[in-house]
Amino acid sequence: MNRRNFLKKAGIGVAASAAFGPVFAQAQPTVRWRLTSSFPKSLDTLFGGAEEFAQRVAELTGGKLQIRVYQAGEIVPGLQVLDAVQQGTVEMGQTASYYYVGKSQALAFDAGVPFGLTYRQQNAWMYHGGGIGLFRSIFADFGIIQFPAGNTGVQMGGWFRKEIKSLADLKGLKMRIPGPGGQVMSRLGVVPQVLAGGDIYPALERGAIDATEWVGPYDDEKLGFYKVAKYYYYPGWHEPGTQLTLYVNLKEWQKLPKEYQQAIEVAASEVNLTMQAKYDQLNAAALQRLIKNGVRLRKWPAEVLKAAQKAAFEWFEEESAKDATYRKVYTAWKKFREEQYRWFGVAELGYEQFAFPAF
């Protein structure tokens, strides 16, 4: 897509983009915001997405909308971003919405759910399938407007101290796995734990947990999991395309000049694209380094995958029967997923099964 078309898609025309210059900068007020992230600065792709976003907003507004980015724990803990934005402690937050399923299980679909949408499918749903409008109506109840702003792509299945050869090996295992993935794992006998990124390695090292999932080779290598758990499982059925989201306090959003609002939308869309591109490039090299360091790649047993898929959709249906908001989101998501799977099964999978070498 060329720049002209991109700006049109993002809701801002070429004429408006030209306004992001000296005349624009002089005409608008200087606004200073704070953005708190769920991630530590050491995770330069995740946290770096927030920094890149803030930089692009500053560039697009001639330095007039200044957003200072804080890592998890500097203002609030990593899992309290939604509360911080809702309460006005900060104007913005960067997070994954499945951290807040305690407030509404439906929020998980704003991030990613087991056996769900890939990165491309999630984007198609959000931008052209009604997903953004659906979630903005939900987040409005929290006093928040949300923007897709990054994706990890298909994740890995997790790090384990011992090899998983069957369903029986999962029984009683303490594993860091949040959101719907944790719900499904609990049905397979796992005891799920919810920990922020910076707390996982110490817990794994001292044996407080037996296993963990995080993202993929690049981020997992940075957190050092391979030093204390050698078995690395794939595929990440629990998170096939996890979206990161920017939260903006709705009252603060409404105070902004329209041009600043447009700058936020454009910058979020850019980061949504570039984060996935970075992951695709970085994960390939990181995986090879991990293998050289003695990591043992293992594919999930078919028995586990089948049981997990069955448990996932049983849980979706149960939640749908209990809550009207969840049912509305799940119904829309399920219809979109079925359509996408038929198309991708013909085009993408048909090519990949032939072209991609297996381990």
Tab-separated table of C-alpha atoms in Angstrom:
chain	number	residue	atom	x	y	z
A	1	MET	CA	0.000	0.000	0.000
A	2	ASN	CA	1.448	3.408	-0.902
A	3	ARG	CA	1.471	6.277	1.564
A	4	ARG	CA	-1.560	7.986	0.010
A	5	ASN	CA	-3.693	4.867	0.334
A	6	PHE	CA	-2.389	4.119	3.812
A	7	LEU	CA	-3.359	7.539	5.076
A	8	LYS	CA	-6.800	7.180	3.541
A	9	LYS	CA	-7.243	3.803	5.227
A	10	ALA	CA	-6.174	5.289	8.532
A	11	GLY	CA	-8.836	7.956	8.225
A	12	ILE	CA	-6.602	10.855	7.309
A	13	GLY	CA	-6.151	12.281	3.828
A	14	VAL	CA	-3.049	13.598	2.165
A	15	ALA	CA	-4.135	17.172	2.682
A	16	ALA	CA	-4.560	16.549	6.385
A	17	SER	CA	-1.193	14.791	6.609
A	18	ALA	CA	0.459	17.832	5.082
A	19	ALA	CA	-0.880	19.810	8.016
A	20	PHE	CA	1.492	17.897	10.294
A	21	GLY	CA	4.149	20.501	9.652
A	22	PRO	CA	5.347	23.889	10.930
A	23	VAL	CA	2.000	25.676	10.430
A	24	PHE	CA	0.134	22.864	12.208
A	25	ALA	CA	2.646	22.853	15.053
A	26	GLN	CA	2.253	26.577	15.640
A	27	ALA	CA	-1.536	26.483	15.571
A	28	GLN	CA	-2.125	23.711	18.107
A	29	PRO	CA	-1.527	23.528	21.871
A	30	THR	CA	1.236	21.495	23.464
A	31	VAL	CA	-0.193	18.463	25.265
A	32	ARG	CA	1.813	16.177	27.552
A	33	TRP	CA	0.559	12.669	28.292
A	34	ARG	CA	1.853	9.644	30.143
A	35	LEU	CA	1.603	6.076	28.831
A	36	THR	CA	2.138	3.067	31.092
A	37	SER	CA	2.997	-0.322	29.621
A	38	SER	CA	2.402	-3.865	30.845
A	39	PHE	CA	5.926	-4.781	29.745
A	40	PRO	CA	9.494	-4.178	30.943
A	41	LYS	CA	11.871	-2.072	28.896
A	42	SER	CA	14.108	-5.101	28.357
A	43	LEU	CA	11.486	-6.501	25.961
A	44	ASP	CA	12.414	-4.099	23.216
A	45	THR	CA	9.846	-5.345	20.697
A	46	LEU	CA	6.825	-5.202	23.018
A	47	PHE	CA	7.814	-2.143	25.050
A	48	GLY	CA	9.542	-0.751	21.983
A	49	GLY	CA	6.174	-0.648	20.248
A	50	ALA	CA	4.977	1.896	22.798
A	51	GLU	CA	8.137	3.967	22.373
A	52	GLU	CA	7.838	3.871	18.586
A	53	PHE	CA	4.198	4.925	18.858
A	54	ALA	CA	5.042	7.918	21.058
A	55	GLN	CA	7.827	8.979	18.698
A	56	ARG	CA	5.543	8.815	15.651
A	57	VAL	CA	2.829	10.839	17.382
A	58	ALA	CA	5.389	13.515	18.209
A	59	GLU	CA	6.580	13.577	14.596
A	60	LEU	CA	3.050	13.743	13.204
A	61	THR	CA	2.102	16.627	15.496
A	62	GLY	CA	5.281	18.635	15.124
A	63	GLY	CA	6.223	17.808	18.709
A	64	LYS	CA	2.995	19.213	20.120
A	65	LEU	CA	1.534	15.961	21.478
A	66	GLN	CA	4.246	14.571	23.723
A	67	ILE	CA	3.731	11.102	25.210
A	68	ARG	CA	6.180	9.857	27.829
A	69	VAL	CA	6.332	6.065	28.066
A	70	TYR	CA	6.797	4.183	31.352
A	71	GLN	CA	7.636	0.524	31.748
A	72	ALA	CA	5.688	-1.846	33.984
A	73	GLY	CA	6.124	-0.990	37.649
A	74	GLU	CA	7.245	2.617	37.232
A	75	ILE	CA	3.750	4.010	37.771
A	76	VAL	CA	1.577	0.923	38.256
A	77	PRO	CA	2.211	-2.845	38.065
A	78	GLY	CA	2.041	-4.386	34.610
A	79	LEU	CA	-1.355	-5.984	35.136
A	80	GLN	CA	-3.053	-2.773	36.307
A	81	VAL	CA	-2.879	-0.788	33.074
A	82	LEU	CA	-6.621	-0.826	32.395
A	83	ASP	CA	-7.394	0.477	35.885
A	84	ALA	CA	-4.762	3.201	35.575
A	85	VAL	CA	-6.230	4.478	32.303
A	86	GLN	CA	-9.824	4.136	33.458
A	87	GLN	CA	-9.144	6.070	36.663
A	88	GLY	CA	-7.143	8.776	34.897
A	89	THR	CA	-3.874	7.968	36.669
A	90	VAL	CA	-2.375	8.055	33.175
A	91	GLU	CA	-3.857	9.114	29.863
A	92	MET	CA	-2.752	6.016	27.947
A	93	GLY	CA	-1.748	2.401	28.378
A	94	GLN	CA	-0.192	-0.371	26.291
A	95	THR	CA	-1.252	-3.895	27.196
A	96	ALA	CA	-2.924	-7.139	26.134
A	97	SER	CA	-6.632	-7.147	26.894
A	98	TYR	CA	-6.793	-10.764	28.044
A	99	TYR	CA	-5.100	-9.667	31.258
A	100	TYR	CA	-8.454	-8.175	32.285
A	101	VAL	CA	-10.865	-11.048	31.744
A	102	GLY	CA	-11.735	-10.697	35.422
A	103	LYS	CA	-13.625	-7.563	34.395
A	104	SER	CA	-15.178	-9.109	31.281
A	105	GLN	CA	-14.329	-12.431	29.652
A	106	ALA	CA	-15.197	-10.862	26.295
A	107	LEU	CA	-12.049	-8.703	26.466
A	108	ALA	CA	-9.956	-11.758	25.610
A	109	PHE	CA	-11.071	-11.545	21.985
A	110	ASP	CA	-9.418	-8.112	21.757
A	111	ALA	CA	-6.096	-9.911	22.278
A	112	GLY	CA	-6.290	-13.564	21.268
A	113	VAL	CA	-7.947	-16.819	22.265
A	114	PRO	CA	-7.095	-20.513	21.849
A	115	PHE	CA	-7.467	-21.830	18.304
A	116	GLY	CA	-8.445	-18.342	17.226
A	117	LEU	CA	-7.353	-15.837	14.611
A	118	THR	CA	-3.869	-15.364	13.210
A	119	TYR	CA	-2.294	-11.917	12.971
A	120	ARG	CA	-3.660	-11.278	9.492
A	121	GLN	CA	-7.092	-12.611	10.374
A	122	GLN	CA	-7.223	-10.526	13.563
A	123	ASN	CA	-6.386	-7.411	11.561
A	124	ALA	CA	-9.026	-8.271	8.976
A	125	TRP	CA	-11.605	-8.648	11.740
A	126	MET	CA	-10.589	-5.448	13.501
A	127	TYR	CA	-10.246	-3.130	10.517
A	128	HIS	CA	-12.783	-4.558	8.078
A	129	GLY	CA	-14.910	-7.094	9.959
A	130	GLY	CA	-16.446	-4.870	12.619
A	131	GLY	CA	-14.064	-5.796	15.434
A	132	ILE	CA	-12.929	-2.290	16.351
A	133	GLY	CA	-16.472	-0.965	16.552
A	134	LEU	CA	-17.530	-3.928	18.656
A	135	PHE	CA	-14.748	-3.457	21.185
A	136	ARG	CA	-15.028	0.301	21.329
A	137	SER	CA	-18.623	-0.119	22.463
A	138	ILE	CA	-17.402	-2.443	25.235
A	139	PHE	CA	-14.453	-0.309	26.305
A	140	ALA	CA	-16.670	2.778	26.415
A	141	ASP	CA	-18.179	1.282	29.577
A	142	PHE	CA	-14.703	1.530	31.121
A	143	GLY	CA	-14.247	5.114	29.918
A	144	ILE	CA	-11.653	3.959	27.383
A	145	ILE	CA	-11.170	4.019	23.609
A	146	GLN	CA	-8.891	1.282	22.220
A	147	PHE	CA	-6.560	0.965	19.233
A	148	PRO	CA	-4.909	-2.190	17.863
A	149	ALA	CA	-1.187	-1.494	18.135
A	150	GLY	CA	0.949	-4.558	17.545
A	151	ASN	CA	0.821	-8.313	17.295
A	152	THR	CA	3.163	-11.139	18.231
A	153	GLY	CA	1.989	-13.506	15.519
A	154	VAL	CA	1.682	-17.204	16.298
A	155	GLN	CA	3.391	-17.815	19.615
A	156	MET	CA	5.265	-20.830	20.933
A	157	GLY	CA	3.601	-23.379	23.197
A	158	GLY	CA	5.766	-22.821	26.240
A	159	TRP	CA	8.786	-23.901	28.280
A	160	PHE	CA	8.680	-27.039	30.407
A	161	ARG	CA	11.108	-28.584	32.866
A	162	LYS	CA	10.016	-32.063	31.855
A	163	GLU	CA	8.913	-33.571	28.570
A	164	ILE	CA	5.178	-33.730	27.868
A	165	LYS	CA	4.421	-37.010	26.131
A	166	SER	CA	0.719	-37.310	26.941
A	167	LEU	CA	-2.208	-35.605	28.644
A	168	ALA	CA	-1.298	-37.379	31.861
A	169	ASP	CA	1.976	-35.424	32.027
A	170	LEU	CA	0.039	-32.167	32.394
A	171	LYS	CA	-1.787	-33.193	35.561
A	172	GLY	CA	-0.908	-30.945	38.499
A	173	LEU	CA	1.636	-28.923	36.516
A	174	LYS	CA	1.938	-25.309	37.703
A	175	MET	CA	2.184	-23.156	34.582
A	176	ARG	CA	2.219	-19.437	34.017
A	177	ILE	CA	-0.481	-18.982	31.390
A	178	PRO	CA	-3.085	-16.180	31.574
A	179	GLY	CA	-6.525	-15.645	30.099
A	180	PRO	CA	-8.424	-18.212	28.046
A	181	GLY	CA	-5.299	-20.304	27.537
A	182	GLY	CA	-5.154	-20.766	31.287
A	183	GLN	CA	-8.829	-21.693	31.381
A	184	VAL	CA	-8.284	-24.398	28.785
A	185	MET	CA	-5.132	-25.700	30.447
A	186	SER	CA	-6.966	-25.965	33.768
A	187	ARG	CA	-9.410	-28.341	32.090
A	188	LEU	CA	-6.472	-30.488	31.073
A	189	GLY	CA	-5.240	-30.718	34.660
A	190	VAL	CA	-2.791	-27.803	34.717
A	191	VAL	CA	-2.793	-25.307	37.600
A	192	PRO	CA	-2.590	-21.937	35.775
A	193	GLN	CA	-0.709	-18.977	37.244
A	194	VAL	CA	-0.872	-15.316	36.179
A	195	LEU	CA	2.446	-13.471	36.390
A	196	ALA	CA	3.731	-10.305	34.730
A	197	GLY	CA	6.693	-10.708	32.383
A	198	GLY	CA	9.378	-9.611	34.826
A	199	ASP	CA	8.207	-12.068	37.500
A	200	ILE	CA	8.283	-15.244	35.410
A	201	TYR	CA	11.980	-16.170	35.379
A	202	PRO	CA	12.454	-15.972	39.169
A	203	ALA	CA	9.350	-18.114	39.694
A	204	LEU	CA	10.558	-20.698	37.172
A	205	GLU	CA	14.085	-20.684	38.580
A	206	ARG	CA	13.036	-21.335	42.178
A	207	GLY	CA	10.433	-23.940	41.220
A	208	ALA	CA	7.350	-21.912	42.125
A	209	ILE	CA	6.109	-22.828	38.633
A	210	ASP	CA	6.946	-25.849	36.488
A	211	ALA	CA	6.354	-24.277	33.094
A	212	THR	CA	5.579	-21.009	31.386
A	213	GLU	CA	4.491	-19.572	28.088
A	214	TRP	CA	5.434	-16.078	27.061
A	215	VAL	CA	5.688	-15.057	23.408
A	216	GLY	CA	8.216	-16.563	21.024
A	217	PRO	CA	11.943	-17.223	20.553
A	218	TYR	CA	13.171	-13.611	20.590
A	219	ASP	CA	11.411	-12.424	23.750
A	220	ASP	CA	11.731	-15.799	25.462
A	221	GLU	CA	15.483	-15.798	24.876
A	222	LYS	CA	15.758	-12.334	26.407
A	223	LEU	CA	13.992	-13.518	29.554
A	224	GLY	CA	16.360	-16.481	29.836
A	225	PHE	CA	13.826	-19.289	30.143
A	226	TYR	CA	16.122	-21.701	28.278
A	227	LYS	CA	18.509	-21.623	31.243
A	228	VAL	CA	16.022	-23.311	33.580
A	229	ALA	CA	13.645	-25.208	31.268
A	230	LYS	CA	14.944	-27.083	28.223
A	231	TYR	CA	11.764	-28.361	26.557
A	232	TYR	CA	10.236	-25.816	24.168
A	233	TYR	CA	6.852	-26.729	22.723
A	234	TYR	CA	5.048	-25.666	19.560
A	235	PRO	CA	2.638	-24.574	18.152
A	236	GLY	CA	1.162	-21.911	20.405
A	237	TRP	CA	-2.433	-23.054	20.004
A	238	HIS	CA	-3.429	-20.868	22.936
A	239	GLU	CA	-2.306	-17.645	21.196
A	240	PRO	CA	-2.171	-17.924	17.390
A	241	GLY	CA	-2.044	-14.151	16.866
A	242	THR	CA	-2.043	-12.023	20.003
A	243	GLN	CA	-2.891	-8.372	19.527
A	244	LEU	CA	-1.521	-5.625	21.745
A	245	THR	CA	-3.831	-2.716	22.388
A	246	LEU	CA	-3.427	0.936	23.257
A	247	TYR	CA	-5.959	2.270	25.757
A	248	VAL	CA	-6.791	5.976	25.880
A	249	ASN	CA	-8.841	7.590	28.629
A	250	LEU	CA	-12.029	8.585	26.820
A	251	LYS	CA	-12.411	11.972	28.523
A	252	GLU	CA	-8.827	12.903	27.663
A	253	TRP	CA	-9.343	11.666	24.105
A	254	GLN	CA	-12.363	13.903	23.671
A	255	LYS	CA	-10.330	16.942	24.753
A	256	LEU	CA	-7.796	16.466	21.956
A	257	PRO	CA	-7.900	18.440	18.712
A	258	LYS	CA	-9.086	16.259	15.842
A	259	GLU	CA	-5.632	16.403	14.247
A	260	TYR	CA	-4.080	14.870	17.390
A	261	GLN	CA	-6.694	12.125	17.384
A	262	GLN	CA	-5.841	11.370	13.761
A	263	ALA	CA	-2.136	11.270	14.614
A	264	ILE	CA	-2.804	8.679	17.327
A	265	GLU	CA	-4.811	6.520	14.909
A	266	VAL	CA	-2.115	6.686	12.225
A	267	ALA	CA	0.740	5.957	14.648
A	268	ALA	CA	-1.119	3.009	16.193
A	269	SER	CA	-1.770	1.549	12.733
A	270	GLU	CA	1.902	1.884	11.823
A	271	VAL	CA	3.045	0.141	14.997
A	272	ASN	CA	0.500	-2.598	14.417
A	273	LEU	CA	2.284	-3.347	11.142
A	274	THR	CA	5.917	-2.875	12.150
A	275	MET	CA	5.795	-4.933	15.357
A	276	GLN	CA	4.765	-8.073	13.501
A	277	ALA	CA	7.425	-7.485	10.857
A	278	LYS	CA	10.074	-7.197	13.572
A	279	TYR	CA	8.929	-10.392	15.243
A	280	ASP	CA	9.029	-12.337	11.998
A	281	GLN	CA	12.609	-11.236	11.407
A	282	LEU	CA	13.884	-11.583	14.987
A	283	ASN	CA	12.234	-14.883	15.910
A	284	ALA	CA	13.883	-16.810	13.082
A	285	ALA	CA	17.415	-16.002	14.240
A	286	ALA	CA	16.561	-16.401	17.930
A	287	LEU	CA	15.166	-19.891	17.379
A	288	GLN	CA	18.440	-21.019	15.830
A	289	ARG	CA	20.412	-19.596	18.775
A	290	LEU	CA	18.183	-21.394	21.260
A	291	ILE	CA	18.679	-24.703	19.471
A	292	LYS	CA	22.466	-24.173	19.558
A	293	ASN	CA	22.150	-23.598	23.325
A	294	GLY	CA	20.673	-27.044	23.797
A	295	VAL	CA	16.967	-26.256	23.753
A	296	ARG	CA	14.886	-29.291	22.795
A	297	LEU	CA	12.081	-28.418	20.406
A	298	ARG	CA	9.020	-30.557	20.804
A	299	LYS	CA	5.717	-30.588	18.932
A	300	TRP	CA	2.623	-30.906	21.088
A	301	PRO	CA	1.312	-34.488	21.050
A	302	ALA	CA	-1.794	-34.803	18.865
A	303	GLU	CA	-3.647	-36.054	21.935
A	304	VAL	CA	-2.990	-32.768	23.742
A	305	LEU	CA	-3.939	-30.589	20.764
A	306	LYS	CA	-7.230	-32.409	20.222
A	307	ALA	CA	-8.142	-32.270	23.905
A	308	ALA	CA	-7.224	-28.582	24.111
A	309	GLN	CA	-9.323	-27.678	21.072
A	310	LYS	CA	-12.325	-29.574	22.427
A	311	ALA	CA	-11.958	-27.936	25.847
A	312	ALA	CA	-11.564	-24.474	24.295
A	313	PHE	CA	-14.812	-24.544	22.362
A	314	GLU	CA	-16.709	-26.100	25.247
A	315	TRP	CA	-15.535	-23.214	27.394
A	316	PHE	CA	-16.457	-20.622	24.742
A	317	GLU	CA	-19.984	-22.015	24.562
A	318	GLU	CA	-20.353	-22.073	28.347
A	319	GLU	CA	-19.261	-18.448	28.685
A	320	SER	CA	-21.538	-17.453	25.809
A	321	ALA	CA	-24.522	-18.961	27.612
A	322	LYS	CA	-23.752	-16.976	30.781
A	323	ASP	CA	-23.091	-13.455	29.499
A	324	ALA	CA	-24.799	-11.369	26.803
A	325	THR	CA	-21.718	-9.265	26.001
A	326	TYR	CA	-19.565	-12.344	25.626
A	327	ARG	CA	-22.207	-13.985	23.458
A	328	LYS	CA	-22.334	-10.966	21.149
A	329	VAL	CA	-18.565	-10.927	20.680
A	330	TYR	CA	-18.205	-14.697	20.418
A	331	THR	CA	-20.976	-14.990	17.831
A	332	ALA	CA	-19.365	-12.329	15.618
A	333	TRP	CA	-15.877	-13.799	16.114
A	334	LYS	CA	-16.977	-17.375	15.410
A	335	LYS	CA	-18.694	-16.434	12.143
A	336	PHE	CA	-15.668	-14.456	10.988
A	337	ARG	CA	-13.293	-17.266	12.009
A	338	GLU	CA	-15.206	-19.884	10.037
A	339	GLU	CA	-15.116	-17.747	6.903
A	340	GLN	CA	-11.413	-17.001	7.294
A	341	TYR	CA	-10.451	-20.594	8.011
A	342	ARG	CA	-12.104	-21.769	4.808
A	343	TRP	CA	-10.199	-19.193	2.758
A	344	PHE	CA	-6.835	-19.600	4.499
A	345	GLY	CA	-7.183	-23.383	4.399
A	346	VAL	CA	-7.335	-23.228	0.608
A	347	ALA	CA	-4.798	-20.492	-0.094
A	348	GLU	CA	-2.290	-20.155	2.749
A	349	LEU	CA	-2.249	-23.668	4.162
A	350	GLY	CA	-2.227	-25.258	0.729
A	351	TYR	CA	0.952	-23.367	-0.110
A	352	GLU	CA	2.648	-23.689	3.277
A	353	GLN	CA	2.206	-27.442	3.567
A	354	PHE	CA	4.084	-27.839	0.298
A	355	ALA	CA	6.690	-25.095	0.606
A	356	PHE	CA	7.732	-24.995	4.274
A	357	PRO	CA	10.345	-27.542	5.391
A	358	ALA	CA	9.519	-29.519	8.527
A	359	PHE	CA	11.961	-30.025	11.384
